[in-house]
Short mmCIF file of C-alpha atoms in Angstrom, two decimals:
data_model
loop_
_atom_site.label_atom_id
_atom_site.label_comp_id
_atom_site.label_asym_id
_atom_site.label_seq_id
_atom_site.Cartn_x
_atom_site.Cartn_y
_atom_site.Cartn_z
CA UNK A 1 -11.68 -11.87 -5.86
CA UNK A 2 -9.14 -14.12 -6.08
CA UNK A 3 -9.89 -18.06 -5.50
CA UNK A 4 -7.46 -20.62 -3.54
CA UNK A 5 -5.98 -22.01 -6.33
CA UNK A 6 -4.95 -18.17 -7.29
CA UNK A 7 -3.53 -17.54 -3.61
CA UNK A 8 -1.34 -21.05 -4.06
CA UNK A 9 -0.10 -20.41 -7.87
CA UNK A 10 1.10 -17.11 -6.46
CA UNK A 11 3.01 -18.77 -3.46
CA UNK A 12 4.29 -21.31 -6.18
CA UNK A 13 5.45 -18.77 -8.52
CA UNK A 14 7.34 -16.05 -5.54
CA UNK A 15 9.16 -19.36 -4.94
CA UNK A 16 9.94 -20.26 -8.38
CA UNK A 17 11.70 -16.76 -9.47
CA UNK A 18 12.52 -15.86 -5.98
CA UNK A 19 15.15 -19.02 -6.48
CA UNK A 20 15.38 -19.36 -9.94
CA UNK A 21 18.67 -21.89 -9.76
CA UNK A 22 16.86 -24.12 -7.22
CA UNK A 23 13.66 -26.37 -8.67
CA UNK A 24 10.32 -26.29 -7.36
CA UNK A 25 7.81 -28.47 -7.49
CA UNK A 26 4.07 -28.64 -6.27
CA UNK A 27 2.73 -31.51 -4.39
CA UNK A 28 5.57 -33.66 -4.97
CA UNK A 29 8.37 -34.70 -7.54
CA UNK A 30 7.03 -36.41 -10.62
CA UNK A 31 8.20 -39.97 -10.89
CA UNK A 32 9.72 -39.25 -14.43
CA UNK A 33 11.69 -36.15 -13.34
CA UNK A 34 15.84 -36.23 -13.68
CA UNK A 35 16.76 -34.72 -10.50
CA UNK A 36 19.96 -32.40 -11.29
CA UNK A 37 23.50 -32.93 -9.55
CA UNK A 38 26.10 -30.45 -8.83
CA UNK A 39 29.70 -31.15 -11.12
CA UNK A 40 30.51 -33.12 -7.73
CA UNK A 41 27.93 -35.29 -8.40
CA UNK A 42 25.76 -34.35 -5.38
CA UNK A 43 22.16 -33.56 -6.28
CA UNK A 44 21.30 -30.08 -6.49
CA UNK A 45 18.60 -28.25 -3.69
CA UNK A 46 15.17 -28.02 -4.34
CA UNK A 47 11.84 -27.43 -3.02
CA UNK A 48 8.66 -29.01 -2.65
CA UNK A 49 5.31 -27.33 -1.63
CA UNK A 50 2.76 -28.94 -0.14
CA UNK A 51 -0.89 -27.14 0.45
CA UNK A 52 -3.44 -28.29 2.97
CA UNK A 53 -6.80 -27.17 3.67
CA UNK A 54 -7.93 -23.54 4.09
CA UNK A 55 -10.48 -23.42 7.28
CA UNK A 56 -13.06 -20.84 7.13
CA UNK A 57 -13.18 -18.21 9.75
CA UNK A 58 -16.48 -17.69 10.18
CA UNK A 59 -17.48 -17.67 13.67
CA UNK A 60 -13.87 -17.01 14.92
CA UNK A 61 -13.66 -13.04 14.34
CA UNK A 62 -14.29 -13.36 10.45
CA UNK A 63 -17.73 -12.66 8.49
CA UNK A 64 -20.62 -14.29 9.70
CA UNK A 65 -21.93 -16.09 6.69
CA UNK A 66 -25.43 -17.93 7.26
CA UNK A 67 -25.81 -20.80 5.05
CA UNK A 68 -28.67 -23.63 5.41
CA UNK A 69 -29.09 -27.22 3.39
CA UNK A 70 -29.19 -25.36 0.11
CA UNK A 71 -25.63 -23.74 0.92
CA UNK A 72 -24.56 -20.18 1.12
CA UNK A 73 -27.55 -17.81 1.34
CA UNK A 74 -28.13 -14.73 -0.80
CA UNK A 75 -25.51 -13.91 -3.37
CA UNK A 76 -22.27 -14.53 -0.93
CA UNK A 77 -19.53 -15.90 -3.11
CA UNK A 78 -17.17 -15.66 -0.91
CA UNK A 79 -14.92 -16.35 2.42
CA UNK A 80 -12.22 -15.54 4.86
CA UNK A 81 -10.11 -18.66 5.16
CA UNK A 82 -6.82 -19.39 7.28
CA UNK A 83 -4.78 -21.52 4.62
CA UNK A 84 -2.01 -23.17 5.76
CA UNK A 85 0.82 -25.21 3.40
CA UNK A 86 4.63 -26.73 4.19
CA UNK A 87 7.41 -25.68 2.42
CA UNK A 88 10.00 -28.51 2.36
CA UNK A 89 13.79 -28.28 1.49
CA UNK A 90 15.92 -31.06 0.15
CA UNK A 91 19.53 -30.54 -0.15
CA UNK A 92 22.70 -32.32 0.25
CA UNK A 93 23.94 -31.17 3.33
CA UNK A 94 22.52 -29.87 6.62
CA UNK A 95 24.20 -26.68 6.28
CA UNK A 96 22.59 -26.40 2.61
CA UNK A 97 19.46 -27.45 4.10
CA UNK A 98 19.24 -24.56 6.90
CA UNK A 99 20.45 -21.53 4.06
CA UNK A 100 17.99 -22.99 1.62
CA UNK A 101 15.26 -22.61 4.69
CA UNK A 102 16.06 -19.40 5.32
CA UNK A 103 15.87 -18.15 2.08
CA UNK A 104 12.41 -19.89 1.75
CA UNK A 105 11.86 -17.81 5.13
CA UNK A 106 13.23 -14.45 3.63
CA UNK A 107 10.99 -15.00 0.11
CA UNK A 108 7.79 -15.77 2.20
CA UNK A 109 7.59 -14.01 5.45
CA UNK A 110 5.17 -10.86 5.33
CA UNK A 111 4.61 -11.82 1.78
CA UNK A 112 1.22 -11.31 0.70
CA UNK A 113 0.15 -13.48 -2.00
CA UNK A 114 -2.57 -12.39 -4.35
CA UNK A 115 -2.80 -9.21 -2.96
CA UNK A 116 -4.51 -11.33 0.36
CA UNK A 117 -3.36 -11.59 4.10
CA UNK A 118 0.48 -11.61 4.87
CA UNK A 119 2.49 -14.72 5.30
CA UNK A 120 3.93 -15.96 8.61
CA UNK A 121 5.91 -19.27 9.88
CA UNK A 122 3.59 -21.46 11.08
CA UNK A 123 6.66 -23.54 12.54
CA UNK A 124 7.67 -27.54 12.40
CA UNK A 125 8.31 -30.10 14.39
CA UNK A 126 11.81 -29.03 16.08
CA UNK A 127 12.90 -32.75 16.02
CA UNK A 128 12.86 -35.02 13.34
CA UNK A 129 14.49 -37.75 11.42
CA UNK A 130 17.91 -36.95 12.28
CA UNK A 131 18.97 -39.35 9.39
CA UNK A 132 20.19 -38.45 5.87
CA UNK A 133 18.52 -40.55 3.16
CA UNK A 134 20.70 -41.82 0.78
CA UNK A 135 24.35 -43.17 0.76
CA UNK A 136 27.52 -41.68 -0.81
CA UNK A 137 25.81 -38.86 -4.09
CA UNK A 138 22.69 -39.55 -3.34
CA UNK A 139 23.15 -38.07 -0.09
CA UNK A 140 19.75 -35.72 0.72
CA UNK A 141 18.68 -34.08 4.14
CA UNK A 142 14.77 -33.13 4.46
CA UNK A 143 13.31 -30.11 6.19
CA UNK A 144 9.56 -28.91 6.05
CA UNK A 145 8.56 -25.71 7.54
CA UNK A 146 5.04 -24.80 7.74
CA UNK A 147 3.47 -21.57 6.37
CA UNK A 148 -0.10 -19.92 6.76
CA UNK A 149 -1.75 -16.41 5.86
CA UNK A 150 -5.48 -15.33 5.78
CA UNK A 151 -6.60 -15.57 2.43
CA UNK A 152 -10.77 -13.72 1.02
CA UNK A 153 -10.93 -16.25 -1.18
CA UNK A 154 -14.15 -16.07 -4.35
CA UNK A 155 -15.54 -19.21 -5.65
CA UNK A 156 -14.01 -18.62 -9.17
CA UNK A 157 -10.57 -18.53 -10.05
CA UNK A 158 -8.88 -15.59 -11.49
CA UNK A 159 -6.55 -17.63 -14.14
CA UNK A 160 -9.12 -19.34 -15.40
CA UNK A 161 -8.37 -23.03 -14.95
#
């Protein structure tokens, strides 16, 4: 059974080769990370991916799990979650931004990470900073879509860490 951190490493990774000319990062950019420009000096697209909590779904059609001050009883390890992340593009221009999207859309919809629940848009707010940040190359527009799939996640993780 595969844990969270499994279910997001997967996500992470169908990005990462599904684009392999466009960076990725998790949770942020690192403050010591060169950003990479196109030869007209523009920097490049990229992605960041952002995971929230995964809310358990007991109660709401899921497994009925009965737990008291001790935790979980008998030898359940583990639980039907809805998890839920944001996917957001940076590139240099809007109409980079909205074919960097969709490929983001085309990579994860119906995807089923870690063998687990299938991937759908869980949407954005439709307005939003309408603003570039940035002046003349360093120039980048901002667009995070949200993301969720159902997810049986066990208590111990399958790589290991």
């Amino acid at each position: 059974m595969p844990s969270l951190l499994d279910w997001q490493l997967d996500i992470y990774r169908r990005l990462d080769t599904g684009l392999p000319n466009t960076p990725v990062f998790l949770e942020g950019v690192p403050e010591s990370t060169q950003i990479v420009k196109d030869p007209s000096g523009f920097y490049k697209p990229s992605l960041i991916v952002w995971f929230g909590q995964a809310f358990d779904l007991s109660g709401f059609g899921g497994r009925i799990s009965v737990a008291d001050l001790c935790g979980m009883s008998g030898e359940d390890t583990e639980s039907t979650k809805q998890a839920g992340f944001i996917v957001e593009s940076v590139a240099p221009s809007g109409l980079s931004l909205l074919q960097l999207a969709q490929a983001v859309r085309d990579l994860l919809v119906g995807y089923t990470p870690a063998d687990q629940g299938e991937l759908s848009e869980a949407g954005s707010g439709t307005v939003r900073d309408p603003y570039p940040v940035g002046v003349g190359d360093t120039l980048r527009f901002y667009l995070a879509i949200g993301y969720k799939g159902t997810v049986n996640v066990g208590k111990y993780s399958e790589t290991g860490s």
